[in-house]
Short mmCIF file of C-alpha atoms in Angstrom, two decimals:
data_model
loop_
_atom_site.label_atom_id
_atom_site.label_comp_id
_atom_site.label_asym_id
_atom_site.label_seq_id
_atom_site.Cartn_x
_atom_site.Cartn_y
_atom_site.Cartn_z
CA UNK A 1 -10.16 9.76 4.52
CA UNK A 2 -13.82 9.54 3.71
CA UNK A 3 -15.90 11.89 5.68
CA UNK A 4 -20.09 11.51 5.05
CA UNK A 5 -21.31 14.93 4.11
CA UNK A 6 -17.77 16.50 2.86
CA UNK A 7 -16.92 16.66 -0.54
CA UNK A 8 -14.25 14.10 -2.08
CA UNK A 9 -11.89 14.15 -4.53
CA UNK A 10 -11.80 10.57 -6.51
CA UNK A 11 -8.34 10.36 -5.17
CA UNK A 12 -9.21 10.60 -1.56
CA UNK A 13 -11.98 8.20 -2.40
CA UNK A 14 -9.97 5.89 -4.04
CA UNK A 15 -7.45 6.18 -1.23
CA UNK A 16 -10.15 5.70 1.71
CA UNK A 17 -11.16 2.41 -0.43
CA UNK A 18 -7.79 1.28 -0.44
CA UNK A 19 -6.92 2.25 3.31
CA UNK A 20 -10.35 0.66 4.08
CA UNK A 21 -9.27 -2.62 2.16
CA UNK A 22 -5.59 -2.58 4.00
CA UNK A 23 -7.62 -2.53 7.06
CA UNK A 24 -9.98 -5.41 6.44
CA UNK A 25 -7.17 -7.75 5.05
CA UNK A 26 -5.03 -7.22 7.98
CA UNK A 27 -8.32 -8.80 10.11
CA UNK A 28 -8.44 -12.10 8.44
CA UNK A 29 -7.95 -15.17 10.14
CA UNK A 30 -6.84 -18.57 8.97
CA UNK A 31 -10.26 -19.62 8.85
CA UNK A 32 -11.01 -16.92 5.95
CA UNK A 33 -13.11 -18.24 2.87
CA UNK A 34 -10.35 -16.22 1.17
CA UNK A 35 -7.24 -17.98 2.60
CA UNK A 36 -8.54 -21.33 2.29
CA UNK A 37 -9.24 -21.04 -1.79
CA UNK A 38 -7.44 -20.19 -4.34
CA UNK A 39 -10.18 -19.09 -6.50
CA UNK A 40 -11.24 -16.45 -3.54
CA UNK A 41 -7.87 -15.67 -3.05
CA UNK A 42 -7.23 -15.12 -7.03
CA UNK A 43 -10.63 -12.92 -7.36
CA UNK A 44 -9.46 -10.82 -3.64
CA UNK A 45 -6.80 -9.82 -5.55
CA UNK A 46 -8.41 -8.84 -9.10
CA UNK A 47 -11.28 -7.04 -6.79
CA UNK A 48 -7.69 -4.79 -5.88
CA UNK A 49 -6.98 -4.36 -9.13
CA UNK A 50 -10.19 -2.97 -10.27
CA UNK A 51 -9.86 0.03 -7.52
CA UNK A 52 -7.47 1.58 -10.15
CA UNK A 53 -10.42 2.55 -11.88
CA UNK A 54 -11.48 5.00 -9.03
CA UNK A 55 -8.09 7.03 -9.30
CA UNK A 56 -8.78 10.43 -11.41
CA UNK A 57 -8.61 10.45 -15.08
CA UNK A 58 -5.83 13.01 -14.86
CA UNK A 59 -3.31 10.80 -12.95
CA UNK A 60 -5.03 7.61 -15.21
CA UNK A 61 -3.30 9.54 -18.63
CA UNK A 62 -0.40 10.57 -17.16
CA UNK A 63 0.67 8.05 -15.15
CA UNK A 64 -1.62 5.16 -13.97
CA UNK A 65 0.80 2.52 -13.78
CA UNK A 66 2.99 3.86 -10.87
CA UNK A 67 0.14 5.87 -9.22
CA UNK A 68 -1.85 2.83 -8.81
CA UNK A 69 0.88 0.93 -7.58
CA UNK A 70 1.15 3.65 -4.99
CA UNK A 71 -2.22 3.86 -3.98
CA UNK A 72 -3.12 -0.29 -3.44
CA UNK A 73 0.11 -0.96 -2.06
CA UNK A 74 -0.81 -1.13 1.24
CA UNK A 75 -3.96 -2.99 0.52
CA UNK A 76 -2.40 -5.26 -1.55
CA UNK A 77 0.60 -6.01 0.91
CA UNK A 78 -2.08 -6.86 3.78
CA UNK A 79 -4.22 -9.23 1.58
CA UNK A 80 -0.41 -10.59 0.70
CA UNK A 81 0.55 -10.91 4.56
CA UNK A 82 -2.54 -12.38 5.60
CA UNK A 83 -2.15 -15.55 3.01
CA UNK A 84 1.55 -16.10 3.55
CA UNK A 85 0.97 -15.76 7.55
CA UNK A 86 -2.28 -17.12 7.48
CA UNK A 87 -3.83 -19.22 4.89
CA UNK A 88 -3.53 -23.49 5.67
CA UNK A 89 -3.18 -23.79 1.90
CA UNK A 90 0.79 -23.70 0.31
CA UNK A 91 -0.41 -23.23 -3.03
CA UNK A 92 -1.86 -19.78 -1.53
CA UNK A 93 0.95 -18.67 0.17
CA UNK A 94 3.32 -19.39 -2.76
CA UNK A 95 1.11 -16.79 -4.94
CA UNK A 96 0.91 -14.63 -2.41
CA UNK A 97 4.78 -14.30 -1.81
CA UNK A 98 5.16 -14.52 -5.71
CA UNK A 99 2.97 -11.59 -6.43
CA UNK A 100 4.87 -9.72 -3.48
CA UNK A 101 7.75 -10.45 -5.43
CA UNK A 102 6.33 -9.48 -8.30
CA UNK A 103 5.60 -5.62 -6.45
CA UNK A 104 9.34 -5.72 -5.57
CA UNK A 105 10.07 -5.67 -9.22
CA UNK A 106 7.76 -3.61 -9.97
CA UNK A 107 8.88 -1.10 -7.53
CA UNK A 108 12.49 -1.47 -9.01
CA UNK A 109 11.07 -0.23 -12.29
CA UNK A 110 9.08 2.50 -10.86
CA UNK A 111 12.28 3.22 -8.98
CA UNK A 112 14.41 3.59 -11.61
CA UNK A 113 12.34 5.84 -13.87
CA UNK A 114 11.23 8.34 -11.34
CA UNK A 115 12.79 11.77 -10.31
CA UNK A 116 15.43 11.57 -7.65
CA UNK A 117 14.06 14.77 -5.82
CA UNK A 118 10.43 12.81 -5.11
CA UNK A 119 10.16 13.04 -1.50
CA UNK A 120 9.24 9.20 -0.54
CA UNK A 121 11.34 7.21 -3.10
CA UNK A 122 9.46 4.24 -4.39
CA UNK A 123 11.66 1.65 -2.77
CA UNK A 124 11.95 3.15 0.17
CA UNK A 125 8.01 3.58 0.09
CA UNK A 126 7.55 -0.32 -0.61
CA UNK A 127 10.23 -1.31 1.75
CA UNK A 128 8.45 0.83 4.74
CA UNK A 129 4.99 -0.90 3.54
CA UNK A 130 6.10 -4.32 3.51
CA UNK A 131 7.36 -3.81 7.16
CA UNK A 132 4.23 -2.13 8.12
CA UNK A 133 1.89 -4.90 6.57
CA UNK A 134 4.35 -7.41 8.36
CA UNK A 135 5.11 -9.39 5.69
CA UNK A 136 8.60 -10.77 6.74
CA UNK A 137 6.70 -11.56 10.39
CA UNK A 138 4.11 -13.87 7.90
CA UNK A 139 7.23 -14.90 5.84
CA UNK A 140 9.17 -16.39 9.05
CA UNK A 141 6.22 -17.42 11.72
CA UNK A 142 4.47 -20.36 12.29
CA UNK A 143 3.42 -21.64 8.57
CA UNK A 144 6.99 -20.61 7.26
CA UNK A 145 7.64 -23.10 4.67
CA UNK A 146 11.15 -23.63 2.97
CA UNK A 147 9.96 -23.51 -0.81
CA UNK A 148 8.09 -19.83 0.33
CA UNK A 149 11.13 -18.67 1.61
CA UNK A 150 13.50 -19.86 -0.96
CA UNK A 151 11.39 -17.60 -3.42
CA UNK A 152 11.04 -14.70 -0.59
CA UNK A 153 14.62 -13.58 -1.29
CA UNK A 154 14.12 -10.61 -3.20
CA UNK A 155 11.51 -8.92 -0.08
CA UNK A 156 14.38 -9.50 2.16
CA UNK A 157 16.88 -8.03 0.01
CA UNK A 158 14.36 -4.97 -0.84
CA UNK A 159 13.63 -4.54 2.68
CA UNK A 160 17.98 -5.33 3.45
CA UNK A 161 19.23 -2.51 0.94
CA UNK A 162 16.19 -0.14 2.29
CA UNK A 163 17.05 -0.45 6.23
CA UNK A 164 14.10 -2.05 6.72
CA UNK A 165 14.91 -5.20 8.59
CA UNK A 166 15.49 -5.11 12.33
CA UNK A 167 17.12 -7.45 14.81
CA UNK A 168 14.20 -9.56 15.30
CA UNK A 169 13.59 -10.00 11.50
CA UNK A 170 17.36 -11.07 11.13
CA UNK A 171 17.34 -13.67 14.23
CA UNK A 172 13.84 -15.25 12.83
CA UNK A 173 15.61 -15.77 9.31
CA UNK A 174 18.90 -17.26 10.49
CA UNK A 175 16.84 -19.64 12.44
CA UNK A 176 14.38 -20.23 9.79
CA UNK A 177 17.98 -21.38 7.64
CA UNK A 178 19.53 -23.31 10.46
#
């Protein structure tokens, strides 16, 4: 985490920026301009991608896609969860679930490429972060919509495979399907 007056590596600065973004996105309300405008939501997601430029050059040259994905995961999922659970615009919620499903698919690709000896495999990390970001609760909350839920299958599938779906999520999912 960032501490004024202390020397920081480029990776630590990126990590701190991503953590701050995740906290900020987690605090968004449905009244936020970012969630009430498709253009502003798109701008926010694009801005997050630019944070990857803070990664150290040695990471960029060797494993940028996976390193960038890992670093951006909490912030991206916090934004997507806020959009799915709080945006009054169905178009923003649909875009957010599409991006979240894309992240699950991307994690599957990275997971297939990584070493089995890694401490926290990519799929487990993504599933755990989906739970931390409360994406299932957002999907099944008061703004739940059948089209959004129909597209969220891969999200629930990964969480089930990795043991991250708990009883309240499953009960809510069954109620949503009824």
